[in-house]
Amino acid sequence: EAGVAQSPRYKIIEKRQSVAFWCNPISGHATLYWYQQILGQGPKLLIQFQNNGVVDDSQLPKDRFSAERLKGVDSTLKIQPAKLEDSAVYLCASSSRGGGAGDTQYFGPGTRLTVL
Amino acid sequence: GENVEQHPSTLSVQEGDSAVIKCTYSDSASNYFPWYKQELGKRPQLIIDIRSNVGEKKDQRIAVTLNKTAKHFSLHITETQPEDSAVYFCAAIPYSGAGSYQLTFGKGTKLSVIP
């Protein structure tokens, strides 16, 4: 089966600019996740969607980050305005059920964001 | 929320030796513990997982053990090979309510297998 697709793979922007990332999950997967992975650390969950509804966005910095999953398939994550500390790899993942034990999360290749 | 500690942060072993990575978690409600392997510049990939009702699970050269009482779990790789070199992440999932299963990762262990 095709994997999780993300674009762009790399992005370099100036601080205070805006940026958007796109994710296409594995076909039929109900749950979509966005993670932030800072260099040298494990991924941190930003937001979890079940179909097109938000399940958990408790760690999303809502003053600058927003995400949507229209029609329960593709998703976009936006940062506006970006800060230096937003430099990280943004990973999208999907799973076939609602998360939890045994519901494997499959990760995309990530988007490496550099904020100058 | 859940907190996952992972040790060591770096590990070097000779090819053919065993490698052990240990993790502890804080939330006793956590019931699922996956391990991911991330090669340089690539996506994390699930290599093995264990549920809280099982004490040990093996898959060829990889095994994971879980001690619920002590709230720690470990990854064991035997007969290591150069292609095992990567960063390994442990993770835990508690149920956070309203359908939220927040996968919390450790900080990772960089394993280097020396030929």
Coordinates of N, CA and C in Angstrom, one line a residue:
Chain A
E1 N 0.8 -1.2 0.0 CA 0.0 0.0 0.0 C 0.9 1.2 0.0
A2 N 0.4 2.3 -0.6 CA 1.1 3.6 -0.6 C 1.2 4.1 0.9
G3 N 2.3 4.8 1.1 CA 2.5 5.3 2.5 C 2.0 6.7 2.6
V4 N 2.2 7.3 3.8 CA 1.8 8.6 4.1 C 2.7 9.6 3.3
A5 N 2.1 10.5 2.6 CA 2.8 11.5 1.7 C 2.8 12.8 2.4
Q6 N 3.9 13.5 2.3 CA 4.0 14.9 2.8 C 4.7 15.8 1.8
S7 N 4.3 17.1 1.8 CA 5.1 18.0 1.0 C 4.9 19.4 1.7
P8 N 5.9 20.3 1.5 CA 7.2 20.0 0.8 C 8.1 19.2 1.7
R9 N 9.2 18.7 1.3 CA 10.2 18.0 2.1 C 11.0 18.9 2.9
Y10 N 11.3 20.1 2.3 CA 12.2 21.0 3.0 C 11.6 22.4 2.8
K11 N 11.7 23.3 3.8 CA 11.3 24.7 3.7 C 12.1 25.6 4.5
I12 N 12.6 26.6 4.0 CA 13.4 27.6 4.7 C 12.6 29.0 4.6
I13 N 12.4 29.6 5.8 CA 11.6 30.8 5.8 C 12.3 31.8 6.8
E14 N 12.0 33.1 6.7 CA 12.4 34.0 7.7 C 11.4 34.0 8.8
K15 N 11.9 34.4 10.0 CA 10.9 34.5 11.1 C 9.9 35.5 10.8
R16 N 8.7 35.3 11.4 CA 7.5 36.1 11.2 C 6.8 35.8 9.8
Q17 N 7.4 35.0 9.0 CA 6.7 34.6 7.8 C 5.7 33.4 8.1
S18 N 4.9 33.1 7.1 CA 3.9 32.0 7.2 C 4.4 30.8 6.4
V19 N 3.9 29.6 6.8 CA 4.3 28.4 6.1 C 3.2 27.4 6.3
A20 N 3.0 26.6 5.3 CA 2.0 25.5 5.4 C 2.5 24.2 4.9
F21 N 2.1 23.1 5.5 CA 2.5 21.8 5.2 C 1.3 21.0 4.9
W22 N 1.5 20.0 4.0 CA 0.4 19.2 3.5 C 0.7 17.7 3.8
C23 N -0.4 17.0 4.1 CA -0.2 15.6 4.4 C -1.4 14.8 3.7
N24 N -1.0 13.7 3.1 CA -2.0 12.8 2.6 C -1.8 11.4 3.2
P25 N -2.8 11.0 4.1 CA -2.6 9.8 4.8 C -2.8 8.5 4.0
I26 N -2.5 7.4 4.6 CA -2.8 6.1 3.9 C -4.3 6.0 3.7
S27 N -4.6 5.5 2.5 CA -6.1 5.5 2.1 C -6.9 4.7 3.1
G28 N -8.0 5.2 3.5 CA -8.8 4.5 4.4 C -8.5 4.7 5.9
H29 N -7.4 5.4 6.2 CA -7.0 5.6 7.6 C -7.9 6.7 8.2
A30 N -8.5 6.4 9.3 CA -9.5 7.3 9.9 C -8.7 8.4 10.8
T31 N -7.6 8.1 11.3 CA -7.0 9.0 12.3 C -5.7 9.5 11.7
L32 N -5.5 10.8 11.9 CA -4.3 11.5 11.3 C -3.7 12.3 12.5
Y33 N -2.4 12.3 12.5 CA -1.7 13.0 13.6 C -0.6 13.9 12.9
W34 N -0.4 15.0 13.6 CA 0.8 15.9 13.3 C 1.7 15.9 14.5
Y35 N 3.0 15.7 14.2 CA 4.0 15.7 15.3 C 5.1 16.8 14.9
Q36 N 5.7 17.3 16.0 CA 6.9 18.2 15.8 C 8.1 17.4 16.4
Q37 N 9.1 17.3 15.6 CA 10.3 16.6 16.1 C 11.5 17.6 16.0
I38 N 11.9 18.1 17.2 CA 13.0 19.0 17.3 C 14.3 18.1 17.3
L39 N 15.4 18.6 16.7 CA 16.6 17.9 16.5 C 17.1 17.3 17.9
G40 N 17.3 16.0 17.9 CA 17.8 15.3 19.1 C 16.7 14.9 20.1
Q41 N 15.4 15.1 19.7 CA 14.3 14.7 20.6 C 13.4 13.8 19.9
G42 N 12.5 13.2 20.7 CA 11.4 12.3 20.1 C 10.3 13.2 19.6
P43 N 9.5 12.7 18.7 CA 8.4 13.4 18.1 C 7.4 13.8 19.3
K44 N 6.8 15.0 19.1 CA 5.8 15.5 20.1 C 4.5 15.7 19.4
L45 N 3.4 15.1 19.9 CA 2.1 15.2 19.2 C 1.6 16.7 19.3
L46 N 1.2 17.2 18.1 CA 0.6 18.6 18.1 C -0.9 18.5 18.0
I47 N -1.4 17.6 17.2 CA -2.8 17.5 17.0 C -3.2 16.2 16.4
Q48 N -4.4 15.6 16.8 CA -4.9 14.4 16.4 C -6.3 14.6 15.8
F49 N -6.5 14.1 14.6 CA -7.8 14.1 14.0 C -8.4 12.7 13.9
Q50 N -9.7 12.6 14.1 CA -10.5 11.4 13.9 C -11.4 11.8 12.8
N51 N -11.2 11.2 11.6 CA -11.9 11.7 10.4 C -11.7 13.2 10.2
N52 N -12.7 14.0 10.2 CA -12.4 15.4 10.1 C -12.6 16.2 11.4
G53 N -12.7 15.5 12.5 CA -12.9 16.2 13.8 C -11.6 16.1 14.6
V54 N -11.4 17.2 15.4 CA -10.2 17.2 16.3 C -10.5 16.4 17.5
V55 N -9.5 15.5 17.8 CA -9.6 14.7 19.0 C -8.8 15.3 20.2
D56 N -7.6 15.7 19.8 CA -6.7 16.3 20.8 C -5.8 17.3 20.2
D57 N -5.9 18.5 20.7 CA -4.9 19.6 20.2 C -4.4 20.3 21.4
S58 N -4.2 19.6 22.5 CA -3.8 20.2 23.8 C -2.4 20.7 23.7
Q59 N -1.5 20.2 22.8 CA -0.1 20.7 22.7 C 0.1 21.5 21.5
L60 N -0.9 22.0 20.9 CA -0.8 22.8 19.7 C -0.8 24.3 20.1
P61 N 0.3 25.0 19.8 CA 0.3 26.5 20.1 C -0.6 27.2 19.3
K62 N -1.8 27.4 19.8 CA -2.9 27.9 19.0 C -2.8 29.3 18.6
D63 N -1.9 30.1 19.2 CA -1.8 31.5 18.8 C -1.1 31.6 17.5
R64 N -0.3 30.5 17.1 CA 0.4 30.6 15.8 C 0.2 29.4 14.9
F65 N -0.2 28.3 15.5 CA -0.4 27.1 14.7 C -1.9 26.8 14.5
S66 N -2.2 26.3 13.3 CA -3.6 25.9 13.0 C -3.5 24.7 12.1
A67 N -4.5 23.8 12.1 CA -4.5 22.7 11.3 C -6.0 22.3 10.9
E68 N -6.1 21.8 9.8 CA -7.5 21.3 9.4 C -7.4 20.0 8.6
R69 N -8.5 19.3 8.6 CA -8.5 18.1 7.8 C -9.9 18.1 7.1
L70 N -10.0 18.7 6.0 CA -11.2 18.8 5.3 C -11.6 17.4 4.7
K71 N -12.9 17.1 4.7 CA -13.4 15.9 4.1 C -12.8 14.6 4.7
G72 N -12.1 14.7 5.8 CA -11.6 13.6 6.5 C -10.4 12.8 5.8
V73 N -9.7 13.5 4.9 CA -8.7 12.9 4.1 C -7.4 13.7 4.4
D74 N -7.0 14.5 3.4 CA -5.8 15.3 3.5 C -5.9 16.3 4.6
S75 N -4.7 16.7 5.0 CA -4.6 17.7 6.1 C -3.6 18.7 5.8
T76 N -3.8 20.0 6.3 CA -2.7 21.0 6.3 C -2.4 21.5 7.7
L77 N -1.2 21.8 7.9 CA -0.7 22.4 9.2 C -0.1 23.8 8.8
K78 N -0.5 24.8 9.5 CA 0.0 26.1 9.1 C 0.6 26.8 10.4
I79 N 1.7 27.5 10.1 CA 2.3 28.3 11.2 C 2.3 29.8 10.7
Q80 N 1.8 30.6 11.6 CA 1.7 32.1 11.2 C 1.6 32.9 12.4
P81 N 2.6 33.7 12.8 CA 3.9 33.8 12.1 C 4.9 32.8 12.7
A82 N 5.9 32.5 12.0 CA 6.9 31.5 12.5 C 7.9 32.2 13.4
K83 N 8.4 31.4 14.4 CA 9.5 31.8 15.2 C 10.7 30.9 15.0
L84 N 11.8 31.4 15.5 CA 13.0 30.6 15.4 C 12.9 29.2 16.0
E85 N 12.2 29.1 17.1 CA 12.1 27.8 17.8 C 11.1 26.9 17.1
D86 N 10.5 27.3 16.0 CA 9.7 26.4 15.3 C 10.5 25.5 14.3
S87 N 11.8 25.8 14.2 CA 12.6 25.0 13.4 C 12.6 23.5 13.9
A88 N 12.2 22.6 13.0 CA 12.0 21.2 13.4 C 11.6 20.4 12.2
V89 N 11.4 19.1 12.4 CA 10.8 18.3 11.3 C 9.4 18.1 11.8
Y90 N 8.5 18.3 10.8 CA 7.0 18.1 11.1 C 6.6 16.8 10.4
L91 N 6.2 15.9 11.3 CA 5.8 14.6 10.8 C 4.3 14.4 10.8
C92 N 3.8 13.8 9.8 CA 2.4 13.4 9.7 C 2.4 11.9 9.9
A93 N 1.4 11.4 10.6 CA 1.2 10.0 10.7 C -0.3 9.7 10.6
S94 N -0.6 8.4 10.2 CA -2.0 8.0 10.2 C -2.1 6.6 10.7
S95 N -3.3 6.3 11.2 CA -3.6 5.0 11.7 C -5.0 4.6 11.3
S96 N -5.3 3.3 11.2 CA -6.6 2.8 10.6 C -7.8 3.0 11.5
R97 N -7.5 3.0 12.8 CA -8.6 3.1 13.8 C -8.5 4.4 14.5
G98 N -8.9 4.4 15.8 CA -9.0 5.6 16.5 C -7.8 5.9 17.4
G99 N -6.7 5.1 17.2 CA -5.6 5.2 18.1 C -5.7 4.2 19.2
G100 N -4.7 4.2 20.1 CA -4.7 3.3 21.2 C -3.9 2.0 21.0
A101 N -4.1 1.0 21.8 CA -3.3 -0.2 21.8 C -3.4 -0.9 20.5
G102 N -2.3 -1.2 19.9 CA -2.3 -2.0 18.7 C -2.6 -1.2 17.4
D103 N -3.0 0.0 17.5 CA -3.4 0.8 16.3 C -2.1 1.5 15.8
T104 N -1.4 0.8 14.9 CA -0.1 1.3 14.5 C -0.2 2.6 13.8
Q105 N 0.7 3.5 14.1 CA 0.8 4.8 13.5 C 1.9 4.7 12.4
Y106 N 1.6 5.0 11.2 CA 2.5 5.0 10.1 C 2.9 6.5 9.8
F107 N 4.2 6.7 9.7 CA 4.7 8.1 9.6 C 5.0 8.4 8.1
G108 N 4.9 9.7 7.8 CA 5.3 10.2 6.5 C 6.8 10.6 6.6
P109 N 7.4 11.0 5.5 CA 8.8 11.3 5.5 C 9.2 12.6 6.2
G110 N 8.2 13.5 6.5 CA 8.4 14.7 7.2 C 8.7 15.9 6.4
T111 N 8.5 17.1 6.9 CA 8.9 18.3 6.3 C 9.9 19.0 7.3
R112 N 11.1 19.2 6.8 CA 12.1 19.9 7.6 C 12.0 21.4 7.4
L113 N 11.6 22.1 8.5 CA 11.5 23.5 8.5 C 12.6 24.2 9.2
T114 N 13.2 25.2 8.5 CA 14.3 26.0 9.0 C 13.8 27.4 9.1
V115 N 13.8 28.0 10.2 CA 13.3 29.4 10.4 C 14.6 30.3 10.7
L116 N 14.9 31.2 9.8 CA 16.1 32.1 9.9 C 15.7 33.4 10.6
Chain B
G1 N 0.2 14.5 32.5 CA 0.3 13.7 31.3 C 1.5 12.7 31.5
E2 N 1.6 11.9 30.5 CA 2.6 10.8 30.5 C 4.0 11.4 30.3
N3 N 5.0 10.8 31.0 CA 6.4 11.2 30.8 C 7.2 9.9 30.6
V4 N 8.0 9.9 29.5 CA 8.8 8.7 29.2 C 10.2 9.1 29.2
E5 N 11.0 8.3 30.0 CA 12.4 8.5 30.1 C 13.1 7.4 29.4
Q6 N 14.2 7.7 28.7 CA 14.8 6.6 27.9 C 16.3 6.7 28.1
H7 N 17.0 5.5 28.3 CA 18.4 5.5 28.5 C 19.0 4.2 27.8
P8 N 20.2 4.3 27.3 CA 21.1 5.5 27.3 C 20.7 6.4 26.1
S9 N 21.3 7.5 26.0 CA 21.1 8.4 24.9 C 21.9 8.0 23.7
T10 N 23.1 7.4 23.9 CA 23.9 6.8 22.9 C 24.4 5.5 23.3
L11 N 24.6 4.6 22.4 CA 25.1 3.2 22.7 C 25.9 2.7 21.5
S12 N 27.1 2.3 21.8 CA 27.9 1.7 20.7 C 28.2 0.3 21.1
V13 N 28.0 -0.6 20.2 CA 28.3 -2.1 20.4 C 29.1 -2.6 19.2
Q14 N 29.8 -3.7 19.4 CA 30.5 -4.4 18.4 C 29.5 -5.3 17.6
E15 N 29.7 -5.4 16.4 CA 28.8 -6.3 15.6 C 28.7 -7.7 16.2
G16 N 27.5 -8.2 16.3 CA 27.3 -9.5 16.9 C 27.0 -9.5 18.4
D17 N 27.3 -8.4 19.0 CA 27.0 -8.2 20.5 C 25.5 -7.9 20.6
S18 N 25.0 -7.9 21.9 CA 23.6 -7.5 22.1 C 23.6 -6.0 22.6
A19 N 22.4 -5.4 22.3 CA 22.1 -4.0 22.7 C 20.8 -4.0 23.5
V20 N 20.8 -3.2 24.6 CA 19.7 -3.1 25.5 C 19.4 -1.6 25.7
I21 N 18.1 -1.2 25.4 CA 17.7 0.1 25.7 C 16.5 0.1 26.6
K22 N 16.6 1.0 27.6 CA 15.6 0.9 28.7 C 14.7 2.2 28.8
C23 N 13.5 2.0 29.1 CA 12.6 3.2 29.2 C 11.7 3.0 30.5
T24 N 11.4 4.1 31.1 CA 10.4 4.2 32.2 C 9.3 5.1 31.8
Y25 N 8.1 4.8 32.4 CA 7.0 5.7 32.1 C 6.3 6.1 33.4
S26 N 5.5 7.1 33.4 CA 5.0 7.6 34.7 C 3.5 7.3 34.9
D27 N 2.8 7.2 33.8 CA 1.3 7.1 33.9 C 0.9 5.6 34.0
S28 N 0.4 5.1 35.1 CA 0.1 3.7 35.3 C -1.1 3.3 34.4
A29 N -1.8 4.3 33.7 CA -2.9 4.0 32.8 C -2.3 3.6 31.4
S30 N -1.1 3.8 31.2 CA -0.5 3.5 29.9 C -0.6 2.0 29.6
N31 N -1.0 1.6 28.5 CA -1.3 0.1 28.2 C -0.7 -0.4 26.9
Y32 N 0.0 0.5 26.2 CA 0.6 0.1 24.9 C 1.9 0.8 24.7
F33 N 2.9 -0.1 24.3 CA 4.3 0.5 24.3 C 5.0 0.0 23.0
P34 N 4.9 0.9 22.0 CA 5.6 0.6 20.7 C 7.1 1.1 20.7
W35 N 7.9 0.5 19.9 CA 9.3 1.0 19.7 C 9.4 1.3 18.2
Y36 N 10.0 2.5 17.9 CA 10.2 2.9 16.6 C 11.7 3.0 16.3
K37 N 12.1 2.7 15.1 CA 13.5 2.9 14.6 C 13.5 4.0 13.6
Q38 N 14.4 4.9 13.7 CA 14.5 6.1 12.8 C 15.9 6.1 12.2
E39 N 16.1 5.8 11.0 CA 17.4 6.0 10.3 C 17.6 7.4 10.0
L40 N 18.8 7.8 9.8 CA 19.2 9.2 9.6 C 18.4 9.8 8.4
G41 N 17.6 10.9 8.6 CA 16.9 11.5 7.6 C 15.6 10.8 7.1
K42 N 15.3 9.7 7.8 CA 14.1 9.0 7.4 C 13.0 9.0 8.4
R43 N 11.9 8.4 8.0 CA 10.7 8.4 8.9 C 10.8 7.4 10.0
P44 N 10.2 7.6 11.2 CA 10.2 6.6 12.2 C 9.3 5.4 11.7
Q45 N 9.8 4.2 12.0 CA 9.1 3.0 11.6 C 9.0 2.1 12.8
L46 N 7.8 1.5 13.0 CA 7.5 0.6 14.1 C 8.3 -0.7 13.9
I47 N 9.0 -1.1 14.9 CA 9.7 -2.4 14.8 C 9.1 -3.5 15.7
I48 N 8.5 -3.1 16.8 CA 7.9 -4.0 17.7 C 7.1 -3.3 18.7
D49 N 6.1 -3.9 19.3 CA 5.2 -3.3 20.3 C 4.8 -4.3 21.3
I50 N 4.3 -3.9 22.4 CA 3.9 -4.8 23.5 C 2.7 -4.1 24.2
R51 N 1.7 -5.0 24.6 CA 0.6 -4.5 25.3 C 0.8 -4.8 26.8
S52 N 0.0 -4.1 27.6 CA 0.3 -4.2 29.1 C -0.1 -5.6 29.7
N53 N -0.8 -6.4 28.9 CA -1.2 -7.7 29.5 C -0.2 -8.8 29.1
V54 N 1.0 -8.4 28.5 CA 2.0 -9.3 28.1 C 3.3 -8.9 28.7
G55 N 4.1 -9.8 29.2 CA 5.4 -9.5 29.8 C 6.6 -9.4 28.9
E56 N 6.5 -10.2 27.8 CA 7.6 -10.3 26.8 C 7.1 -10.6 25.4
K57 N 7.8 -10.1 24.4 CA 7.4 -10.4 23.1 C 8.7 -10.4 22.2
K58 N 8.8 -11.4 21.3 CA 10.0 -11.5 20.5 C 9.6 -11.5 19.0
D59 N 10.5 -11.0 18.2 CA 10.4 -11.1 16.8 C 11.8 -11.2 16.2
Q60 N 12.2 -12.4 15.9 CA 13.5 -12.7 15.4 C 14.6 -12.2 16.4
R61 N 15.4 -11.2 16.0 CA 16.5 -10.8 16.9 C 16.1 -9.7 17.8
I62 N 14.8 -9.3 17.8 CA 14.3 -8.2 18.6 C 13.4 -8.7 19.7
A63 N 13.5 -8.2 20.9 CA 12.5 -8.6 21.9 C 12.3 -7.4 22.8
V64 N 11.1 -7.3 23.4 CA 10.7 -6.3 24.3 C 10.2 -6.9 25.6
T65 N 10.6 -6.4 26.7 CA 10.0 -6.8 28.0 C 9.3 -5.7 28.7
L66 N 8.4 -6.0 29.5 CA 7.6 -5.0 30.2 C 7.4 -5.4 31.7
N67 N 7.7 -4.5 32.5 CA 7.4 -4.7 34.0 C 6.5 -3.6 34.4
K68 N 5.2 -4.0 34.5 CA 4.2 -3.0 34.8 C 4.3 -2.5 36.2
T69 N 4.7 -3.3 37.1 CA 4.8 -2.9 38.5 C 5.8 -1.8 38.7
A70 N 7.0 -2.0 38.0 CA 8.1 -1.0 38.1 C 7.9 0.1 37.0
K71 N 6.9 -0.1 36.1 CA 6.7 0.9 35.0 C 7.9 1.1 34.2
H72 N 8.5 0.0 33.8 CA 9.6 0.1 32.8 C 9.5 -1.0 31.8
F73 N 10.1 -0.7 30.6 CA 10.1 -1.6 29.5 C 11.4 -1.5 28.8
S74 N 11.9 -2.5 28.1 CA 13.2 -2.5 27.5 C 13.1 -3.2 26.1
L75 N 14.1 -2.7 25.3 CA 14.2 -3.3 24.0 C 15.6 -4.1 23.9
H76 N 15.5 -5.3 23.5 CA 16.7 -6.1 23.4 C 17.0 -6.5 21.9
I77 N 18.2 -6.2 21.4 CA 18.6 -6.6 20.1 C 19.7 -7.5 20.2
T78 N 19.6 -8.7 19.7 CA 20.7 -9.7 19.8 C 21.4 -9.8 18.4
E79 N 22.6 -10.3 18.4 CA 23.4 -10.4 17.2 C 23.3 -9.2 16.3
T80 N 23.7 -8.1 16.9 CA 23.5 -6.8 16.1 C 24.3 -6.8 14.8
Q81 N 23.8 -6.1 13.9 CA 24.3 -5.9 12.6 C 24.5 -4.4 12.2
P82 N 25.4 -4.1 11.3 CA 25.6 -2.6 11.0 C 24.3 -1.9 10.6
E83 N 23.4 -2.7 10.0 CA 22.1 -2.0 9.5 C 21.1 -1.8 10.7
D84 N 21.5 -2.2 11.9 CA 20.7 -1.9 13.1 C 21.1 -0.5 13.6
S85 N 22.1 0.1 13.1 CA 22.5 1.5 13.5 C 21.4 2.5 13.1
A86 N 20.9 3.2 14.1 CA 19.8 4.1 13.9 C 19.5 4.7 15.3
V87 N 18.5 5.6 15.3 CA 18.0 6.1 16.6 C 16.7 5.3 16.9
Y88 N 16.6 4.8 18.1 CA 15.5 4.0 18.5 C 14.7 4.8 19.6
F89 N 13.4 4.9 19.4 CA 12.5 5.6 20.3 C 11.5 4.6 20.9
C90 N 11.4 4.7 22.3 CA 10.3 4.0 22.9 C 9.1 5.0 23.1
A91 N 8.0 4.5 23.3 CA 6.8 5.3 23.4 C 5.8 4.6 24.3
A92 N 4.8 5.4 24.8 CA 3.8 4.9 25.6 C 2.5 5.6 25.2
I93 N 1.4 4.9 25.3 CA 0.1 5.4 25.1 C -0.8 5.2 26.2
P94 N -1.2 6.3 26.9 CA -2.3 6.2 27.9 C -3.6 6.6 27.2
Y95 N -4.7 6.4 27.8 CA -5.9 6.9 27.3 C -6.2 8.3 27.9
S96 N -6.3 9.4 27.2 CA -6.4 10.7 27.7 C -7.8 11.2 27.8
G97 N -8.8 10.4 27.4 CA -10.2 10.8 27.5 C -10.7 11.3 26.1
A98 N -12.0 11.1 25.9 CA -12.6 11.6 24.7 C -12.0 11.1 23.4
G99 N -11.5 9.8 23.4 CA -10.9 9.2 22.2 C -9.5 9.6 22.0
S100 N -8.8 10.3 22.9 CA -7.5 10.7 22.6 C -6.5 9.7 23.2
Y101 N -5.6 9.2 22.3 CA -4.5 8.4 22.7 C -3.2 9.1 22.3
Q102 N -2.7 9.8 23.2 CA -1.5 10.6 22.9 C -0.2 9.8 23.1
L103 N 0.4 9.5 21.9 CA 1.6 8.7 21.9 C 2.8 9.6 22.4
T104 N 3.3 9.3 23.5 CA 4.4 10.0 24.1 C 5.7 9.3 23.9
F105 N 6.7 10.0 23.3 CA 8.0 9.4 22.9 C 9.0 9.7 24.0
G106 N 10.0 8.8 24.1 CA 11.2 9.1 24.8 C 12.1 9.9 23.9
K107 N 13.3 10.3 24.4 CA 14.1 11.2 23.7 C 15.0 10.5 22.7
G108 N 15.0 9.2 22.7 CA 15.7 8.4 21.7 C 17.1 7.9 22.1
T109 N 17.5 6.8 21.5 CA 18.8 6.3 21.8 C 19.5 6.1 20.4
K110 N 20.7 6.7 20.3 CA 21.4 6.5 19.0 C 22.3 5.3 19.1
L111 N 22.0 4.2 18.4 CA 22.7 3.0 18.4 C 23.7 2.9 17.3
S112 N 24.9 2.7 17.6 CA 26.0 2.5 16.5 C 26.5 1.1 16.7
V113 N 26.5 0.4 15.6 CA 27.0 -1.0 15.6 C 28.3 -0.9 14.8
I114 N 29.4 -1.3 15.5 CA 30.7 -1.2 14.9 C 31.1 -2.5 14.2
P115 N 31.4 -2.4 12.9 CA 31.7 -3.7 12.2 C 33.0 -4.3 12.7

